[in-house]
PDB file of C-alpha atoms in Angstrom:
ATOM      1  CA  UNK A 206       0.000   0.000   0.000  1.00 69.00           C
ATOM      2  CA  UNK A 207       2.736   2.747   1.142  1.00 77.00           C
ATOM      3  CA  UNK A 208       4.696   1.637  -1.611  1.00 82.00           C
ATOM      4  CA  UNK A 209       1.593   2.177  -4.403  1.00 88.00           C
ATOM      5  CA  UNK A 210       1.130   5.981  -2.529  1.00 88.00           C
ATOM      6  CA  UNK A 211       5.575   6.188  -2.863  1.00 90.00           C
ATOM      7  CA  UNK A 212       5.268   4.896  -7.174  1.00 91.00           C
ATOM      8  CA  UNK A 213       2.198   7.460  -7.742  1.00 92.00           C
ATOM      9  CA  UNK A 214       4.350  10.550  -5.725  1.00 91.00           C
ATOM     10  CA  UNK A 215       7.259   9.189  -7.516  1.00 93.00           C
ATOM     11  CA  UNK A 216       5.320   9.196 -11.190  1.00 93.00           C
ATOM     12  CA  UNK A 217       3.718  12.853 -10.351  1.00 93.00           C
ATOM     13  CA  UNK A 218       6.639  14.104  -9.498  1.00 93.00           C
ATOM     14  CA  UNK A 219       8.685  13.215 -13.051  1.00 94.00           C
ATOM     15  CA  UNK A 220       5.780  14.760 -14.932  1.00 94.00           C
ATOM     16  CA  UNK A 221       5.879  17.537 -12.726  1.00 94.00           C
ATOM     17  CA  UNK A 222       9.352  18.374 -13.338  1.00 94.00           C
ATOM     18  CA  UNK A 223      10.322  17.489 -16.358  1.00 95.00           C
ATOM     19  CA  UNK A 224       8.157  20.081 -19.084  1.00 96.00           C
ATOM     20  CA  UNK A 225       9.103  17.096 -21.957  1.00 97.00           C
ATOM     21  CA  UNK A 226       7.237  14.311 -20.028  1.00 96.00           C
ATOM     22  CA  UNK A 227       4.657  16.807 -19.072  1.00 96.00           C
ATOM     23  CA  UNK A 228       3.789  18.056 -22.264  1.00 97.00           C
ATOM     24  CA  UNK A 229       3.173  14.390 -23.488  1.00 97.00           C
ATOM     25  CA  UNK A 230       1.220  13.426 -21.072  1.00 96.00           C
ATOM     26  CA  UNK A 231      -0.939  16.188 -21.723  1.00 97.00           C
ATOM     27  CA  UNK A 232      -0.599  15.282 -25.545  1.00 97.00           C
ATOM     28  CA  UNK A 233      -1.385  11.962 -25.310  1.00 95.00           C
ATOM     29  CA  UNK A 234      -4.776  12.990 -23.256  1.00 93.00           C
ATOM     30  CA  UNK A 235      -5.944  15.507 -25.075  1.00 96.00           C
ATOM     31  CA  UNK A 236      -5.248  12.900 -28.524  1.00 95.00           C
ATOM     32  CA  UNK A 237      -7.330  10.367 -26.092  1.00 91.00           C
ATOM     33  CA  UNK A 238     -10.258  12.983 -25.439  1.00 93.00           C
ATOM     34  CA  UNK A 239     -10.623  14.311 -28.985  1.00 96.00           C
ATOM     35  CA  UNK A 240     -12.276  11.906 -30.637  1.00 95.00           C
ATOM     36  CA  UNK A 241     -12.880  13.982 -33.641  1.00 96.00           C
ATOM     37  CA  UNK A 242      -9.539  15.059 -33.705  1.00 96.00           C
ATOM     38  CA  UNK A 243     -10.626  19.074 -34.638  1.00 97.00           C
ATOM     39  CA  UNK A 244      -8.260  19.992 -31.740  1.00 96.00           C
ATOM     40  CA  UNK A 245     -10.534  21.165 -29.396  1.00 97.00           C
ATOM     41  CA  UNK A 246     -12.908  19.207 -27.211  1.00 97.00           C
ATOM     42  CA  UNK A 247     -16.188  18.965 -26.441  1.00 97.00           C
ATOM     43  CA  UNK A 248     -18.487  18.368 -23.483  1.00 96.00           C
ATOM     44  CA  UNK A 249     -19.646  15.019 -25.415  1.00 96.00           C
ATOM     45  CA  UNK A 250     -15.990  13.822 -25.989  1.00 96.00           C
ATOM     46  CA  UNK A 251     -14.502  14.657 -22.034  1.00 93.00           C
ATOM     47  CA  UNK A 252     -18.209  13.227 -21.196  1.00 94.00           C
ATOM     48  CA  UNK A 253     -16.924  10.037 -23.002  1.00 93.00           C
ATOM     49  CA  UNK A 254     -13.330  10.369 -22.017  1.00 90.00           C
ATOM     50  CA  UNK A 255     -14.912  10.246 -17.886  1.00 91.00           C
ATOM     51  CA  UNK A 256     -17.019   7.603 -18.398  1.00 92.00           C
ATOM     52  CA  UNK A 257     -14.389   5.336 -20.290  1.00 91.00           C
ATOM     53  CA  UNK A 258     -11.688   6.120 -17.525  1.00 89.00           C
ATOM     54  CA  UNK A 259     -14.386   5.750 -14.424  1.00 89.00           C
ATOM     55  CA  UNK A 260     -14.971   2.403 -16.016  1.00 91.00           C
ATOM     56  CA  UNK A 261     -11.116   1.446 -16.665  1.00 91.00           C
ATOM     57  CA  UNK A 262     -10.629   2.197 -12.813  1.00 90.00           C
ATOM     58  CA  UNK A 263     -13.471   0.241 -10.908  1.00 92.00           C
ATOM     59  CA  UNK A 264     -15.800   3.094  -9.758  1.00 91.00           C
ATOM     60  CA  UNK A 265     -19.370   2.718 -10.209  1.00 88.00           C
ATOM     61  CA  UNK A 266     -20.677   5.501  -9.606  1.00 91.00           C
ATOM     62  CA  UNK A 267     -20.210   8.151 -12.897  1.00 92.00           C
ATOM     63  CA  UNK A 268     -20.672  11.335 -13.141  1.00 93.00           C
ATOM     64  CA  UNK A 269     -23.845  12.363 -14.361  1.00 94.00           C
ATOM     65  CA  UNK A 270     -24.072  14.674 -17.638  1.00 95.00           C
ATOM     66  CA  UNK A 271     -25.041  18.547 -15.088  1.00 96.00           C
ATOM     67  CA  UNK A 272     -21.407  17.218 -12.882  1.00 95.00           C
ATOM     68  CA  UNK A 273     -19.928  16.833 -16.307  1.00 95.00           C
ATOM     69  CA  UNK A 274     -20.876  19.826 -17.854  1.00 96.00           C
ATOM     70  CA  UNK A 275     -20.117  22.114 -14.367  1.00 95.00           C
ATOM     71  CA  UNK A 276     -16.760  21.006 -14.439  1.00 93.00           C
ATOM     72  CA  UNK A 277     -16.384  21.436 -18.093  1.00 95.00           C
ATOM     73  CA  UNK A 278     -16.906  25.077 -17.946  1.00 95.00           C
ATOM     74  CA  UNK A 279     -14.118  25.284 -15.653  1.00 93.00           C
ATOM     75  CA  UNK A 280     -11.865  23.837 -17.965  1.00 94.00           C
ATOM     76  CA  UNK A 281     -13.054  26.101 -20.976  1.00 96.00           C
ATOM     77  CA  UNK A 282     -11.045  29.141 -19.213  1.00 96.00           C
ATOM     78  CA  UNK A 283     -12.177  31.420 -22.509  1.00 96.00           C
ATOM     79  CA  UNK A 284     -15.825  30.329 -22.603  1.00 95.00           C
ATOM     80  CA  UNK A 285     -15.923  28.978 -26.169  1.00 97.00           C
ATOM     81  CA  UNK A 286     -17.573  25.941 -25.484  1.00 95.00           C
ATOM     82  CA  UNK A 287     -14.540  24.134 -26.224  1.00 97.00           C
ATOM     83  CA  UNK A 288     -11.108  23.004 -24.270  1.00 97.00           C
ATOM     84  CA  UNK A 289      -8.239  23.487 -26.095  1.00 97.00           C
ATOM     85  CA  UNK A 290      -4.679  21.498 -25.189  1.00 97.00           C
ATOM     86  CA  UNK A 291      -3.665  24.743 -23.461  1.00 97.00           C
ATOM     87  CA  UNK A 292      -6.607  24.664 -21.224  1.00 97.00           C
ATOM     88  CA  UNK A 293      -6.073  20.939 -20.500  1.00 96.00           C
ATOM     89  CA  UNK A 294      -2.529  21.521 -19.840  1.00 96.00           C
ATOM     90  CA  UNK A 295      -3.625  24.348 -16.912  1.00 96.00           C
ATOM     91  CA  UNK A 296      -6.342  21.630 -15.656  1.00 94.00           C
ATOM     92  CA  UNK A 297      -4.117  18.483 -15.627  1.00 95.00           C
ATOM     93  CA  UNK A 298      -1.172  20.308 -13.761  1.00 95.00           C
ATOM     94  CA  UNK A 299      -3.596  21.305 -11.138  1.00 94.00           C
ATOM     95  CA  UNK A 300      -4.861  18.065 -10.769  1.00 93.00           C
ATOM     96  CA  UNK A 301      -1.352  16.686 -10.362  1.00 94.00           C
ATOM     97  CA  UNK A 302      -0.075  19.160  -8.397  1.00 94.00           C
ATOM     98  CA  UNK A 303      -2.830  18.371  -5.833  1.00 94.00           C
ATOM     99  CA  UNK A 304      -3.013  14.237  -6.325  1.00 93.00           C
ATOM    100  CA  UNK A 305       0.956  14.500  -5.372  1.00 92.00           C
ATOM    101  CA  UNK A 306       0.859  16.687  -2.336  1.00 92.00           C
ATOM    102  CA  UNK A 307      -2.500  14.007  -1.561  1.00 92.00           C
ATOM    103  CA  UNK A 308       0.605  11.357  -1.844  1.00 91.00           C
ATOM    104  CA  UNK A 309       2.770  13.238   0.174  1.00 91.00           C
ATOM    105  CA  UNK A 310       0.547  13.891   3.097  1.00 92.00           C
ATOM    106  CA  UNK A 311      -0.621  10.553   3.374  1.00 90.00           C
ATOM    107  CA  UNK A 312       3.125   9.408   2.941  1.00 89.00           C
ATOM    108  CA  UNK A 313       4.289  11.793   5.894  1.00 86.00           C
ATOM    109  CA  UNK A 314       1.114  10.895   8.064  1.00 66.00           C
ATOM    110  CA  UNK A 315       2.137   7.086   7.333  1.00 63.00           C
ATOM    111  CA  UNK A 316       5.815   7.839   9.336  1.00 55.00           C
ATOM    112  CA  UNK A 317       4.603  10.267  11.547  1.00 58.00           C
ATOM    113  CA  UNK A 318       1.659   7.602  13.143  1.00 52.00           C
ATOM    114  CA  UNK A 319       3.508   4.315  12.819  1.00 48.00           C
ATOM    115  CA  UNK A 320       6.363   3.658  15.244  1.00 49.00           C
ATOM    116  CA  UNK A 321       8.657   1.110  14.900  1.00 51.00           C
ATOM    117  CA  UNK A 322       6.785  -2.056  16.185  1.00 49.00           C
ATOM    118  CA  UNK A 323       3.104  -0.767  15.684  1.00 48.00           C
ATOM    119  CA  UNK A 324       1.930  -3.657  14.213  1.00 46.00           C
ATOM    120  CA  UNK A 325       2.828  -5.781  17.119  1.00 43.00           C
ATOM    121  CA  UNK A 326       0.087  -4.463  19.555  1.00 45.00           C
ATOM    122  CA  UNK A 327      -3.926  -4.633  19.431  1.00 49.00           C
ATOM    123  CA  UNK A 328      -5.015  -1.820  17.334  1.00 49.00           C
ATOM    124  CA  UNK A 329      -7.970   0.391  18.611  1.00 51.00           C
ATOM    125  CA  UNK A 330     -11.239   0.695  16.740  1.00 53.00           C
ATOM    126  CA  UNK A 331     -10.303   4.000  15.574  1.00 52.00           C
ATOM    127  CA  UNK A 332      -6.730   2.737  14.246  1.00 50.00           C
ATOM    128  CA  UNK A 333      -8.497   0.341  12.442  1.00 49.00           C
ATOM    129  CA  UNK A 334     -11.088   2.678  10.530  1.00 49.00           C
ATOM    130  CA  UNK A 335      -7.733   4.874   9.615  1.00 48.00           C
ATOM    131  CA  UNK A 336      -6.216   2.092   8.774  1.00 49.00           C
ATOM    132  CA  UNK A 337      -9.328   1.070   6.803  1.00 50.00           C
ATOM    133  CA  UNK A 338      -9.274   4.025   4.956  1.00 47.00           C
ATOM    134  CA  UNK A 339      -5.730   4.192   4.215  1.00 49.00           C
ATOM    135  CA  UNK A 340      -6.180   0.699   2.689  1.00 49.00           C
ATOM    136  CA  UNK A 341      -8.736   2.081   0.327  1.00 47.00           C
ATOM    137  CA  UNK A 342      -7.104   5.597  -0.860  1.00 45.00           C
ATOM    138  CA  UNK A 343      -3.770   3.324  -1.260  1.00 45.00           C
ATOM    139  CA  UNK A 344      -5.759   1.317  -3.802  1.00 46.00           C
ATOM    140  CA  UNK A 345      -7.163   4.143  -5.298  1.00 44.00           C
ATOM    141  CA  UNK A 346      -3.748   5.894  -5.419  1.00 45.00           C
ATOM    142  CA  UNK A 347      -2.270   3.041  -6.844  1.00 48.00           C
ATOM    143  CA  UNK A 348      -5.044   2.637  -9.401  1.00 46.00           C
ATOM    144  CA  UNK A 349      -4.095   6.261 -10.690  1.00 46.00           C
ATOM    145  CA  UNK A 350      -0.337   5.268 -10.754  1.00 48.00           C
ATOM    146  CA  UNK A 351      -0.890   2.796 -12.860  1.00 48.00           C
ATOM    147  CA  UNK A 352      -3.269   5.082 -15.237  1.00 48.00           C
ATOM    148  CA  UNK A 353      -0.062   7.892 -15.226  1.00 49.00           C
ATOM    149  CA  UNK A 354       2.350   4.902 -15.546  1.00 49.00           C
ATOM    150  CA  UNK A 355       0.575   3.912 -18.819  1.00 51.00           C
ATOM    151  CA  UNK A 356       0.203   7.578 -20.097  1.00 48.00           C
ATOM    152  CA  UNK A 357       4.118   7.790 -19.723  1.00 46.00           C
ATOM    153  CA  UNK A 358       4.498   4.784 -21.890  1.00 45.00           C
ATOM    154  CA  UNK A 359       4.408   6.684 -25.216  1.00 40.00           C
TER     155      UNK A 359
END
């Protein structure tokens, strides 16, 4: 599990930093959203793009076409009804950004809570519910390293 959340901070990180690896991860998304290829999206193409990627990762519940659409218009920065690579570059670096300092925090928390040994003892209720979840956003993080560990394969 803590090494799934270390690979995904690890992965972020190198597309972070390196503007090469970053710009073709956002090329090879945007070539993955536009189905049309007219280089510029549509709410109908990321609509397709979520539901395809919810799918690929194990979550049931998709978002609906009004969560779609609400979080499209954030991404169209110049209100043209249409997300160019530029505006997908500003979106998926934010995204990043965040989903590694997620990584890190979790990854700090991890050394912070666990002294050497912890394992040994009964664990409270409570431990176990945060351990519980940790188990479950490791998954998930690892689910997304995977996703960025394919998009780097280009």
């Amino acid at each position: 599990m803590e090494h799934d959340l270390q690979h995904t901070f690890e992965s972020l990180s190198i597309i972070l930093e390196d503007t090469n690896v970053f710009n073709r991860v956002v090329d090879r998304v945007f070539e993955e959203l536009d189905v049309d290829n007219n280089q510029s999206l549509d709410v109908a193409e990321f609509q397709g793009y979520i539901e395809t990627t919810c799918k690929r990762l194990g979550v049931r519940e998709v978002p609906n076409h009004d969560q779609v659409v609400h979080v499209f218009k954030h991404l169209d920065l110049d209100n043209d009804l249409a997300v160019c690579k530029d505006e997908l570059a500003v979106f998926l670096h934010h995204l990043f950004s965040e989903q590694r300092r997620a990584c890190a925090d979790k990854l700090a928390v991890r050394v912070a809570v666990q002294p050497p040994g912890a394992g040994s003892r009964k664990d409270s209720p409570e431990k176990k519910s945060n351990l519980k979840a940790e188990r479950q956003t490791s998954a998930t993080a690892g689910k997304w390293g995977n996703a960025v560990g394919k998009a780097l394969q280009l």
